[in-house]
Coordinates of C-alpha atoms in Angstrom, one line a residue:
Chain W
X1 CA -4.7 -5.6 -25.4
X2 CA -6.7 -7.1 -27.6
X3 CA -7.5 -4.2 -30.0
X4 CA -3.7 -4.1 -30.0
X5 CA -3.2 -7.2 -31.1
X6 CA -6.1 -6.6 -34.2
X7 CA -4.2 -3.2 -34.6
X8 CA -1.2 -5.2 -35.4
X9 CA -2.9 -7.6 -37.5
X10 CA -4.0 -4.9 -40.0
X11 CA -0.9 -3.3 -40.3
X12 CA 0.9 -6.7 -40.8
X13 CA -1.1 -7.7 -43.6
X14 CA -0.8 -4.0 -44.8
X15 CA 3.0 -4.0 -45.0
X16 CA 3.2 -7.7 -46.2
X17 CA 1.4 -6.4 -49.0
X18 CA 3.4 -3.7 -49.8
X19 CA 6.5 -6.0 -50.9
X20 CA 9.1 -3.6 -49.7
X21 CA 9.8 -5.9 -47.1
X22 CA 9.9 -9.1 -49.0
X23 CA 12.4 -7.0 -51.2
X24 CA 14.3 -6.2 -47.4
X25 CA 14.7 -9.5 -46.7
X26 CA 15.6 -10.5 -49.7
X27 CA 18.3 -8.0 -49.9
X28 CA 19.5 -9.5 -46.6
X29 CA 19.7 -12.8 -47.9
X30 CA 21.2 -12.1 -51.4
X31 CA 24.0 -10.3 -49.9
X32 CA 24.8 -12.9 -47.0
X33 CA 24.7 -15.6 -49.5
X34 CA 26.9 -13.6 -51.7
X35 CA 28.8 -13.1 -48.5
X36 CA 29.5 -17.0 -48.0
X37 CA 30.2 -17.6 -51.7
X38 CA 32.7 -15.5 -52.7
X39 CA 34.9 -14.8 -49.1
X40 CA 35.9 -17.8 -47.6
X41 CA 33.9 -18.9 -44.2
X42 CA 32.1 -17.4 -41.6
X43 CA 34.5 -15.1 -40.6
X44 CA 34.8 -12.6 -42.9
X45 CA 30.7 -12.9 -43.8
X46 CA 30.7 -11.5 -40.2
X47 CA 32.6 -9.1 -40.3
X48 CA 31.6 -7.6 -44.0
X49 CA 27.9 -8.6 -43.0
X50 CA 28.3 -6.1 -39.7
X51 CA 29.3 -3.6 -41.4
X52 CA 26.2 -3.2 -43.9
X53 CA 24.1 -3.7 -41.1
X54 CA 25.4 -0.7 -38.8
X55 CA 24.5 1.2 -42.2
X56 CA 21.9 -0.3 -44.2
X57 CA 19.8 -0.9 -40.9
X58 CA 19.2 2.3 -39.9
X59 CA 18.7 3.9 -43.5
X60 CA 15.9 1.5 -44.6
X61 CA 14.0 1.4 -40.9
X62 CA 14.1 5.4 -40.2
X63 CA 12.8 5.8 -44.3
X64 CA 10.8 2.9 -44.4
X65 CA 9.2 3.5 -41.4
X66 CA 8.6 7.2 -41.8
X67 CA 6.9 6.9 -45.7
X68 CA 4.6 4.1 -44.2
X69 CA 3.4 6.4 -41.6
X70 CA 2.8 8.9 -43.6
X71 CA 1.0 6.7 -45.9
X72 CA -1.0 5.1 -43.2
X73 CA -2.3 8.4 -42.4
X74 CA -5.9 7.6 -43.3
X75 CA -5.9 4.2 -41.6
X76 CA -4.9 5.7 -38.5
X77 CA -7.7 8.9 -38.6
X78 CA -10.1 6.2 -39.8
X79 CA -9.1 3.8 -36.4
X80 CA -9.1 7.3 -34.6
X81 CA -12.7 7.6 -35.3
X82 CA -13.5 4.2 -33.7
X83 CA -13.4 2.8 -30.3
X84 CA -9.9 2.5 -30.1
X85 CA -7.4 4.0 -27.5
X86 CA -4.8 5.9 -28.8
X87 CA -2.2 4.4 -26.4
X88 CA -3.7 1.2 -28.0
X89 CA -3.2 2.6 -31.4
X90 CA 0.4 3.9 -31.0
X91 CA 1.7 0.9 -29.6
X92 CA 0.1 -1.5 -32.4
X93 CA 1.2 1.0 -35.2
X94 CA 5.0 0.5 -33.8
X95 CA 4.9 -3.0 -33.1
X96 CA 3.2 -3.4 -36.5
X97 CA 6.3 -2.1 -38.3
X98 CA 9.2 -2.9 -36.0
X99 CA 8.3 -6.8 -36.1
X100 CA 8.1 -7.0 -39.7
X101 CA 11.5 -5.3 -40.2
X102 CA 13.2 -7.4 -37.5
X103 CA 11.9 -10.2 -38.7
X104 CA 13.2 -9.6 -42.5
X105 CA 16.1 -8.9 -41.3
X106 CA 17.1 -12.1 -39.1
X107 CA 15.0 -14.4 -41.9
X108 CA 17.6 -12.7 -44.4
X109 CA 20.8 -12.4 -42.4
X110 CA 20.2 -15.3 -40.4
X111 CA 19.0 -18.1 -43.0
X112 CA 22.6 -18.7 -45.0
X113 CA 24.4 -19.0 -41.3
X114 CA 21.8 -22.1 -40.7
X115 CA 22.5 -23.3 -43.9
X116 CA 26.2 -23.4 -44.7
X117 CA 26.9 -22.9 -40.5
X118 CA 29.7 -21.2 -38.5
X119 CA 33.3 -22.8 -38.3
X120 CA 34.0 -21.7 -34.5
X121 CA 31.9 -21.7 -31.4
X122 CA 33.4 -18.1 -30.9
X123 CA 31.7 -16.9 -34.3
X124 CA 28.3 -18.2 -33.1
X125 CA 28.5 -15.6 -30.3
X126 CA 29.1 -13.1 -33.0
X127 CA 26.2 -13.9 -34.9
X128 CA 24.1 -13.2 -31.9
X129 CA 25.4 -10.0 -30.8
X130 CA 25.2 -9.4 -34.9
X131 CA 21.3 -10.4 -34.6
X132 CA 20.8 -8.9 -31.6
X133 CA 22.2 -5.5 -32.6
X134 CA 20.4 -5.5 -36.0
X135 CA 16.8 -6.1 -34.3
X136 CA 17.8 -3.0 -31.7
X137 CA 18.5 -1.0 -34.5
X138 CA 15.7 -1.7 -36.1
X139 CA 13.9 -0.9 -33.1
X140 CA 15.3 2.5 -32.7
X141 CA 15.7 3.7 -35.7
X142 CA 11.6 3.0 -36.5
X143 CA 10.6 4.5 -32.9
X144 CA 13.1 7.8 -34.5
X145 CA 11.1 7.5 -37.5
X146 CA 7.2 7.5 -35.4
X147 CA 9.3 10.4 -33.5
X148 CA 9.5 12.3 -36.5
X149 CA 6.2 11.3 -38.7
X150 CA 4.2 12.8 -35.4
X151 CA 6.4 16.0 -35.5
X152 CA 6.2 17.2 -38.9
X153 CA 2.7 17.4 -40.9
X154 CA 4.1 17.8 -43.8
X155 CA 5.9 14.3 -45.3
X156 CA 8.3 15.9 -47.3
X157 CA 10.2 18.0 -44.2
X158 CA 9.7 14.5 -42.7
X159 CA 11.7 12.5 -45.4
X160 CA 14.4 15.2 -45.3
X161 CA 14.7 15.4 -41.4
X162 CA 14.7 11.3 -41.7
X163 CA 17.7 11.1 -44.1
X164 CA 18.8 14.0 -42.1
X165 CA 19.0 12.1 -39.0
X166 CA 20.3 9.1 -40.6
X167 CA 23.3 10.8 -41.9
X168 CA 23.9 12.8 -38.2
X169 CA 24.3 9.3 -36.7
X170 CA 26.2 7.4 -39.4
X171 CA 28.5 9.6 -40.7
X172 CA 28.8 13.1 -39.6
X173 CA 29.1 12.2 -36.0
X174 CA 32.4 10.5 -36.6
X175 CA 33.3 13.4 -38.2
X176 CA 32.5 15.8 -35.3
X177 CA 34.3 12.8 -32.4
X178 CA 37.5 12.7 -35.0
X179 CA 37.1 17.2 -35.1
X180 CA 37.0 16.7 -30.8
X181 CA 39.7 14.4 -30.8
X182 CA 42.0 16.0 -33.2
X183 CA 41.4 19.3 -31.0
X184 CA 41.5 18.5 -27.3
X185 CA 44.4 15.6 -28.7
X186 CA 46.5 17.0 -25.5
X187 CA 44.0 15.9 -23.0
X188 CA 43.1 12.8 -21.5
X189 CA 39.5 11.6 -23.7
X190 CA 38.9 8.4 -22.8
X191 CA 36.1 8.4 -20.9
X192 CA 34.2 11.6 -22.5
X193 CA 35.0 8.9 -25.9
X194 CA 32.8 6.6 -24.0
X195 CA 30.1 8.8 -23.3
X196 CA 30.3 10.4 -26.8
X197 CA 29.8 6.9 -28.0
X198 CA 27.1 5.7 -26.4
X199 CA 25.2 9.2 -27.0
X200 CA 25.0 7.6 -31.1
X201 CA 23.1 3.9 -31.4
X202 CA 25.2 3.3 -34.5
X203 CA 28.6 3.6 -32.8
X204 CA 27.5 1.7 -29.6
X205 CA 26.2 -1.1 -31.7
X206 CA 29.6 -1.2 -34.1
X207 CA 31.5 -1.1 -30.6
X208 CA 29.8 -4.1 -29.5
X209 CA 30.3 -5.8 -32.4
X210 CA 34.1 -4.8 -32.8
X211 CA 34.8 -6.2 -29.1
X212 CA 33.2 -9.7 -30.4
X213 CA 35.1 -9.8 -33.4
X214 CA 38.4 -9.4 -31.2
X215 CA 40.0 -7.0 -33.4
X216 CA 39.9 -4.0 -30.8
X217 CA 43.6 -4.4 -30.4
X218 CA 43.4 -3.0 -33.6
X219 CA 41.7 -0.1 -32.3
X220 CA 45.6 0.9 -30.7
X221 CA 45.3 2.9 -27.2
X222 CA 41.4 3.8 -27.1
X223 CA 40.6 0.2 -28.4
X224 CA 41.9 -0.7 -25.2
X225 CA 40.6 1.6 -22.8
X226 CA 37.0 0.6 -25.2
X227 CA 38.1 -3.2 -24.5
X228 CA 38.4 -2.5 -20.8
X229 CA 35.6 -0.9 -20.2
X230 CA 32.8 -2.5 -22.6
X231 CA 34.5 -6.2 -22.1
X232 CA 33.8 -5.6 -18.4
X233 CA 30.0 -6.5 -16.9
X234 CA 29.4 -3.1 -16.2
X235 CA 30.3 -1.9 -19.9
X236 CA 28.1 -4.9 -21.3
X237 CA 25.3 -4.0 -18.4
X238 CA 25.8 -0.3 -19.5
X239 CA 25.8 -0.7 -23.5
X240 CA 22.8 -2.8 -23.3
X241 CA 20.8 -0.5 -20.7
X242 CA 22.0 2.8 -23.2
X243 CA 20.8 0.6 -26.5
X244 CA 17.3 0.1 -24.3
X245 CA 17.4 3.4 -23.7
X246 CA 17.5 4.5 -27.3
X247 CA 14.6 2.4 -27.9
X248 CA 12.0 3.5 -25.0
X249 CA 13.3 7.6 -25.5
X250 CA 11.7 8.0 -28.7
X251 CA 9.5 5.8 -28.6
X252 CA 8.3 7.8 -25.1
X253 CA 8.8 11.2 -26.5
X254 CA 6.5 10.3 -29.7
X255 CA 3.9 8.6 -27.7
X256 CA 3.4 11.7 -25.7
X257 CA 3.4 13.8 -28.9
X258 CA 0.9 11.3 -30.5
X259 CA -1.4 11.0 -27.0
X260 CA -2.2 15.0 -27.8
X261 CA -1.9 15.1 -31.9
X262 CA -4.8 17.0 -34.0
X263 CA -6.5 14.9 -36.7
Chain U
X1 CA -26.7 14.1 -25.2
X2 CA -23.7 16.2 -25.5
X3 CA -22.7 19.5 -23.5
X4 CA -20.4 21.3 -25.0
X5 CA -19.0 23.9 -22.5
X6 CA -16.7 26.8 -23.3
X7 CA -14.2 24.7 -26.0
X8 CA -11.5 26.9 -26.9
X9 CA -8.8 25.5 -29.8
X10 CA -6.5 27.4 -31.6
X11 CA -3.9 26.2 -34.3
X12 CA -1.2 28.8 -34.1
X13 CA -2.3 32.2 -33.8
X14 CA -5.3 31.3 -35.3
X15 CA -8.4 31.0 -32.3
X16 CA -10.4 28.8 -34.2
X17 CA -13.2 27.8 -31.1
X18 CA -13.6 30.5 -28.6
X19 CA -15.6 29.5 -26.2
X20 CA -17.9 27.6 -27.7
X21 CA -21.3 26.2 -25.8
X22 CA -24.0 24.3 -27.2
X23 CA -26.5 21.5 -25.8
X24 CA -27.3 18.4 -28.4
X25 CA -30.6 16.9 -27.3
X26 CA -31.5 13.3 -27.8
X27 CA -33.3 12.4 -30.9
X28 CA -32.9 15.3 -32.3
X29 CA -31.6 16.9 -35.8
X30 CA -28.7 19.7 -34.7
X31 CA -27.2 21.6 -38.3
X32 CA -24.4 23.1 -37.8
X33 CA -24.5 26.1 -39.7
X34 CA -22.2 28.9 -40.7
X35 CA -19.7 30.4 -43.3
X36 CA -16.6 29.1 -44.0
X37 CA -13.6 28.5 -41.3
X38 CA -16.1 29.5 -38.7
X39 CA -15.2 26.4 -36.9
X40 CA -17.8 23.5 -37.8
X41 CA -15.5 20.7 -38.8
X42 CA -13.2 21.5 -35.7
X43 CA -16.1 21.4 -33.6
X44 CA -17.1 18.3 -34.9
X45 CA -13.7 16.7 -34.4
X46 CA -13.5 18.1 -30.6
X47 CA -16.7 15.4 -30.1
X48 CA -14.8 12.6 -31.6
X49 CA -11.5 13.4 -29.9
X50 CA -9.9 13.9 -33.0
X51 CA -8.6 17.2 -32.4
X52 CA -7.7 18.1 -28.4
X53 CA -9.6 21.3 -26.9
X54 CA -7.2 24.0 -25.1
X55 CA -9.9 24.7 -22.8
X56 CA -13.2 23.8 -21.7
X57 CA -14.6 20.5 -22.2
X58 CA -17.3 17.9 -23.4
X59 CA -19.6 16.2 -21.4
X60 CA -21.4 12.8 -23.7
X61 CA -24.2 11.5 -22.2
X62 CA -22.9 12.3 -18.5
X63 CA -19.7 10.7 -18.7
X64 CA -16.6 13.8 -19.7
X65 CA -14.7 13.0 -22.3
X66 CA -10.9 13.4 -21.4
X67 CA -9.0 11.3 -23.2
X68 CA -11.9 8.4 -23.1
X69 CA -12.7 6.5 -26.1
X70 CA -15.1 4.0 -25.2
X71 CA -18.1 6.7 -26.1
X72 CA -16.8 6.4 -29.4
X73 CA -18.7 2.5 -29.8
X74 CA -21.6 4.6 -29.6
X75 CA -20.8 7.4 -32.2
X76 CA -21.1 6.9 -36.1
X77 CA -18.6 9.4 -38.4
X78 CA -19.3 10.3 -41.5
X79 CA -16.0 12.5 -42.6
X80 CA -16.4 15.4 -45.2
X81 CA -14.1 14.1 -47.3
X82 CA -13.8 9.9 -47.1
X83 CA -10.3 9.0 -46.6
X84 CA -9.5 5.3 -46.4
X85 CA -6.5 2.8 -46.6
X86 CA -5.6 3.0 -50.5
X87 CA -5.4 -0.5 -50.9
X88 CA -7.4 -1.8 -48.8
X89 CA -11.1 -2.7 -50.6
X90 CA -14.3 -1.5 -48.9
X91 CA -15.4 -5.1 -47.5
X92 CA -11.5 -5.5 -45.8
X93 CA -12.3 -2.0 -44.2
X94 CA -15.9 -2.8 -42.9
X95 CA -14.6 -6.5 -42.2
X96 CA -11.9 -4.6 -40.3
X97 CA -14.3 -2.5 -38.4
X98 CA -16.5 -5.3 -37.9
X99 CA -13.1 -6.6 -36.1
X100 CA -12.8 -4.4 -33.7
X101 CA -16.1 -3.4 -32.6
X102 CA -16.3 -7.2 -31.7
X103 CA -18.2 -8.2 -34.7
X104 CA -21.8 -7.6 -33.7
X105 CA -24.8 -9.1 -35.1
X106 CA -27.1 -6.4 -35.5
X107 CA -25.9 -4.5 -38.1
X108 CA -27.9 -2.2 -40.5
X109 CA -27.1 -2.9 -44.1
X110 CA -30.0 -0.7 -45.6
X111 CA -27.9 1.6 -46.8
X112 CA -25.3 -1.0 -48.7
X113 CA -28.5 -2.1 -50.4
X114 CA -30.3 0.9 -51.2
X115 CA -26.9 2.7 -52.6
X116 CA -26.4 -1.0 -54.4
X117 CA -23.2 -1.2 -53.3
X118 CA -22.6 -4.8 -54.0
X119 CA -20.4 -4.6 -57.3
X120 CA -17.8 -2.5 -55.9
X121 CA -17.3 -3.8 -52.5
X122 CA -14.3 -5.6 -54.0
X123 CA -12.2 -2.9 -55.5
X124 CA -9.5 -1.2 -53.8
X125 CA -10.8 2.2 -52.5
X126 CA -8.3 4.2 -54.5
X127 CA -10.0 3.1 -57.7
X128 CA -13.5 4.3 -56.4
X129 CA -15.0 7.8 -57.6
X130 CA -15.1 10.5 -55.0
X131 CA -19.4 9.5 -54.8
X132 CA -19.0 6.2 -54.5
X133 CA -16.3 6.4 -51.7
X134 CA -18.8 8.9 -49.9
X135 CA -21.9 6.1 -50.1
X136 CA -19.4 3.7 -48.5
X137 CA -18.2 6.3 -45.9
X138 CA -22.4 6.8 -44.9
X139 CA -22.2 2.7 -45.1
X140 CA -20.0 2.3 -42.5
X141 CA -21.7 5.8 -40.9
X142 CA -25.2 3.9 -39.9
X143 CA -23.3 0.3 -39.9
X144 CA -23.5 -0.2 -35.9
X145 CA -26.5 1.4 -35.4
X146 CA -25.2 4.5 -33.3
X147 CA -26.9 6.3 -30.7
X148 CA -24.9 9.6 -32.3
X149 CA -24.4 10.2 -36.3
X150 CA -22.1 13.0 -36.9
X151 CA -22.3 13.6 -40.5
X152 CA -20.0 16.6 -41.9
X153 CA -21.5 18.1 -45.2
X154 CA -23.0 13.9 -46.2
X155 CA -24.9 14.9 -49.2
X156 CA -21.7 16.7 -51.2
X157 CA -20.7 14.8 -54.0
X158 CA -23.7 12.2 -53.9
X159 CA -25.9 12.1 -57.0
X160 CA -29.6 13.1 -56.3
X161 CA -31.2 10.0 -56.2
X162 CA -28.0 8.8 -53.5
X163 CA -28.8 12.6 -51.5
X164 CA -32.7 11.6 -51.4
X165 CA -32.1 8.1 -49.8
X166 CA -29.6 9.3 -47.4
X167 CA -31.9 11.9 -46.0
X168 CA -34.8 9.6 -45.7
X169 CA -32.4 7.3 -44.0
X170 CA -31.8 10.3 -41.5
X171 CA -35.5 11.1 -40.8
X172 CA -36.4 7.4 -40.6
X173 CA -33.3 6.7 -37.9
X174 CA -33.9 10.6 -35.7
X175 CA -37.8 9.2 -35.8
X176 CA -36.1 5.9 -34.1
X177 CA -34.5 7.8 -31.9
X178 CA -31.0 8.3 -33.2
X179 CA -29.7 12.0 -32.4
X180 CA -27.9 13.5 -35.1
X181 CA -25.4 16.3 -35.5
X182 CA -24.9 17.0 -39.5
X183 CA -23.0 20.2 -41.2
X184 CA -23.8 21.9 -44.2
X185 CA -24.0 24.6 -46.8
X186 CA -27.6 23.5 -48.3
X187 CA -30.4 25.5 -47.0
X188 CA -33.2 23.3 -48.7
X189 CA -31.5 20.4 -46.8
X190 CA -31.4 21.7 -43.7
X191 CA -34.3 22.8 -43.5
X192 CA -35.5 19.2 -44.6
X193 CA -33.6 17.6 -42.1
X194 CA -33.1 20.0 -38.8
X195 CA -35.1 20.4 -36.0
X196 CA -32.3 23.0 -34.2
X197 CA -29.7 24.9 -35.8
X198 CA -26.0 25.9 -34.3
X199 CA -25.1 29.0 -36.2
X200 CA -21.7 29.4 -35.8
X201 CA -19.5 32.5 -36.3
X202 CA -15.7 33.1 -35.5
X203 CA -15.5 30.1 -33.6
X204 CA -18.9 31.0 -31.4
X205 CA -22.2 29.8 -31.9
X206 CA -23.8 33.1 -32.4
X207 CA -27.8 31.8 -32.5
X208 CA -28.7 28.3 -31.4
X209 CA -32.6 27.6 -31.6
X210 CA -35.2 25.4 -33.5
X211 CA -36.0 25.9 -37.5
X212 CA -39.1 27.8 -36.6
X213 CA -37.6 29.9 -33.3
X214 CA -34.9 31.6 -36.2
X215 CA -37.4 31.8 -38.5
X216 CA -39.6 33.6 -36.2
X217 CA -36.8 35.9 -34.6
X218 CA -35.8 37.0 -37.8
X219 CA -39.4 37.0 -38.9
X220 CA -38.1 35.4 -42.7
X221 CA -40.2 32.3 -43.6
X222 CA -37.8 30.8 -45.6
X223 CA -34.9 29.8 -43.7
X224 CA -31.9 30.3 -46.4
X225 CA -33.1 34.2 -45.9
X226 CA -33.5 34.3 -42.0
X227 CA -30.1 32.6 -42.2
X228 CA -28.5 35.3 -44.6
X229 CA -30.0 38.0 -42.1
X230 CA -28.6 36.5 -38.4
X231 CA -25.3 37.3 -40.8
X232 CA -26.3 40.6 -41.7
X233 CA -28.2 41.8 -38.7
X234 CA -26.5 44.2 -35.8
X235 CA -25.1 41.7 -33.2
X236 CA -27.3 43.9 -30.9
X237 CA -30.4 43.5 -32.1
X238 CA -30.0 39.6 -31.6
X239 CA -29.0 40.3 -28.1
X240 CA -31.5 42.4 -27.1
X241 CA -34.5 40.3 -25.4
X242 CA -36.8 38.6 -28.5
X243 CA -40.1 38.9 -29.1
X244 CA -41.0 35.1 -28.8
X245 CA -39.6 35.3 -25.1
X246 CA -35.9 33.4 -24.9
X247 CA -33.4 34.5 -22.1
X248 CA -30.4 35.4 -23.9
X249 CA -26.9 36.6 -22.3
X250 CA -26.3 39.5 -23.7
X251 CA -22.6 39.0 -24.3
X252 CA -22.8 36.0 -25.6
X253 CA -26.1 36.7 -27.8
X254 CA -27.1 33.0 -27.9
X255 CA -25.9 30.3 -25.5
X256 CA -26.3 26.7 -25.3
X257 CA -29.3 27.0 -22.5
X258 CA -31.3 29.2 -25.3
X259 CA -32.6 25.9 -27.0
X260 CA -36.0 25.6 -26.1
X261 CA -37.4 22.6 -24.7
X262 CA -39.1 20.7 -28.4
X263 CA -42.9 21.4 -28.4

């Protein structure tokens, strides 16, 4: 536990050094100041806000994550060579890069909302599903990226399978749920919808947010059955558990890949 | 010190180890001889737990290793080629060390002196030439005082006068005690430094003996030549019961158990 915690430390003060993150948070905070200035109130910084996060979020943590480990491949044979447990290792390595890039992201995001504050109770609750769901994705698209930097050796095939992966999930997997719908349209799809959905972070997390911002009405006839189901405690218990699941699957999966990796 | 019993390893279709067996004994010199991609760096990386065995196993100073790493406090690595954090400088990476092995007080800094060292301690490790970064790397080699020094091909790339003090360093610490396991492709040097030799060939060790057992066997007082003719000589005639009265297993020509006990 303790090595851990030194692993971390190193790797903190590695990243902080790198600037990219400063630059993340920056990003963050440029754009949700931008948000507040030019679009009246909290509202509609929310809403825009979301919508870069379901996409900017998972870019910069799955790219991000998987060029640092490839960088960091000499500090980790170097640790490797020491006394240090590679389950030790693994888990400071991902905690090392998952906490700065949730933290940039709520310092950025989160800042202007402290400053110039949120008009309705209702949009506070917002915020913190917003939050919450940025931090998750952070989480899972970094354990994706350690999934993939422990696959492939080589760190070009593991940029491309990155931005790969990141386009699956936030765009062509629409794509393929519109191609479904379009072709089974006679059939009842309501609840194979809901397990489509919750087989892609991205869409679980902009379904979430959609619900809080009360505009699933707008989502006609599957916005409702979406309503129904999430709004209820077992859609929120479920959503949640299948976000969680996202995170630990991974991060499991890489772990086991790491625990029997050749340096 | 260290058993080595039957490793196998392969990469692909490529056997690299094939049942390899060999016996380190304490406070000894053990080269690790052989041509190219005959398996001496993967060997050497099996002992750390670098790379995982498919077979067979490694037994340090009674305890197995499988998946243990707290044998490694006891084990110093120098690599063949030093790879470090880029921009990390060579005191954050000993101070970092330092860290982890629970900052000790007894640590040997002859070789940071003698290498004079001092000056470039604060650059950033990417800046360093390939020499310098190899003097560090034997630095942080001999920093805990090890009971084992694993030290893959130490003398390429260091100047003369660098190659000189690092051997001394080696007799002075194997006459204190230390047992060493060092690779490399300098006859002289070896037979400076060794008191056994591993010949490895194909991923066996195909003679393991002292300096004067292979020079005698082969009946070549210099050992670059009795060297050159274990490679040219019928596998046969090695296997065939010597003149200076070692059991040998005829399939295997040499095994572990054929290092006689030190006169």
């Amino acid at each position: 536990m303790q090595t851990t915690a030194k692993v971390i430390k190193y790797e903190l003060s590695d990243v902080i050094r790198s600037k990219w993150i400063v630059l993340y948070a920056l990003f963050f905070l440029v754009v949700t100041e931008a948000l507040f200035q030019f679009g009246g109130g909290s509202a509609r910084a929310l809403l825009s806000l979301s919508n870069l996060v379901l996409i900017i979020i998972p870019l910069i943590s799955i790219l991000f994550g998987t060029m640092y480990l490839y960088n960091a491949r000499a500090f980790v044979e170097l640790l490797l060579t020491q006394p240090v447990d590679r389950k030790t290792l693994f888990g400071g390595l991902y905690t090392g890069l998952a906490l700065p890039l949730s933290a940039g992201f709520l310092a950025g995001a989160g800042l202007p909302f402290a400053f110039h504050g949120v008009e309705a109770a209702s949009h506070a609750t917002t915020l913190m599903t917003l939050l919450l769901s940025g931090v998750l994705l952070t989480c899972i698209f970094t354990a994706l990226a350690f999934l993939i930097a422990v696959t492939f050796e080589d760190k070009v095939r593991g940029l491309g399978v990155a931005i790969l992966l990141w386009l699956f999930f936030a765009v062509l997997y629409d794509g393929l749920v519109l191609l479904l719908l379009n072709a089974f349209a006679a059939y009842p799809l309501e609840q194979p919808m809901i397990a489509l959905m919750l087989l892609n972070p991205i869409d679980m997390a902009r379904v979430l947010l959609l619900l809080t911002f009360d505009v699933s009405a707008l989502m006609g006839y599957t916005g409702a059955v979406f309503e129904q189901f999430f709004g209820s405690l077992l859609g929120v218990g479920l959503s949640t558990a299948a976000l969680g699941v996202w995170v630990a699957a991974p991060l499991f999966w890489g772990w086991r890949l790491f625990r029997k990796k050749d340096f | 010190m260290i058993d080595i019993v039957g490793i196998e390893k392969r990469f692909g279709r490529l056997r690299v180890l094939r049942g390899l067996d060999l016996r380190i004994e304490r406070g000894t010199v053990t080269a690790i001889v052989g041509p190219n991609a005959s398996g001496k760096t993967t060997l050497i990386k099996a002992i750390l737990g670098l790379i995982k065995p498919d077979g067979g196993h490694i037994v340090f100073d009674g305890v197995k290793l499988n998946g243990a790493w707290n044998y490694r406090e006891r084990i110093g690595y120098m690599p063949q080629l030093a790879r470090f954090p880029d921009n990390l400088s060579a005191r954050e990476v000993i101070d970092m060390l330092k860290d982890l092995r629970g900052r000790p007080d007894d640590l040997d800094e002859e070789l940071l002196t003698a290498f004079d060292l001092e000056s470039e301690l604060g650059k950033p490790l990417r800046t360093l030439s390939g020499g310098t970064r190899q003097k560090i790397s034997a630095v942080v080699a001999f920093l805990f005082r090890p009971d084992v020094l694993i030290l893959d091909e130490p003398t390429a790339g260091l100047d003369p006068v660098a190659s000189s003090i690092l051997k001394d360093k080696i007799l002075r610490e194997r006459d204190a005690g230390t047992t060493f396991i060092l690779t490399s492709h300098i006859m002289s040097e070896i037979e400076e430094l060794a008191d056994d030799i591993a010949f490895l060939l194909d991923g066996t060790v195909h003679f393991a003996g002292s300096t004067t057992e292979i020079k005698a066997t082969t009946g070549q007082p210099r050992l670059e030549r009795a060297i050159a003719q274990l490679l040219t000589m019928d596998k046969p005639a090695l296997g065939t019961p010597s003149t200076n009265g070692h059991s040998k297993t005829p399939e295997r020509f040499v095994a572990a158990d054929a290092i006689a006990p030190k006169p």
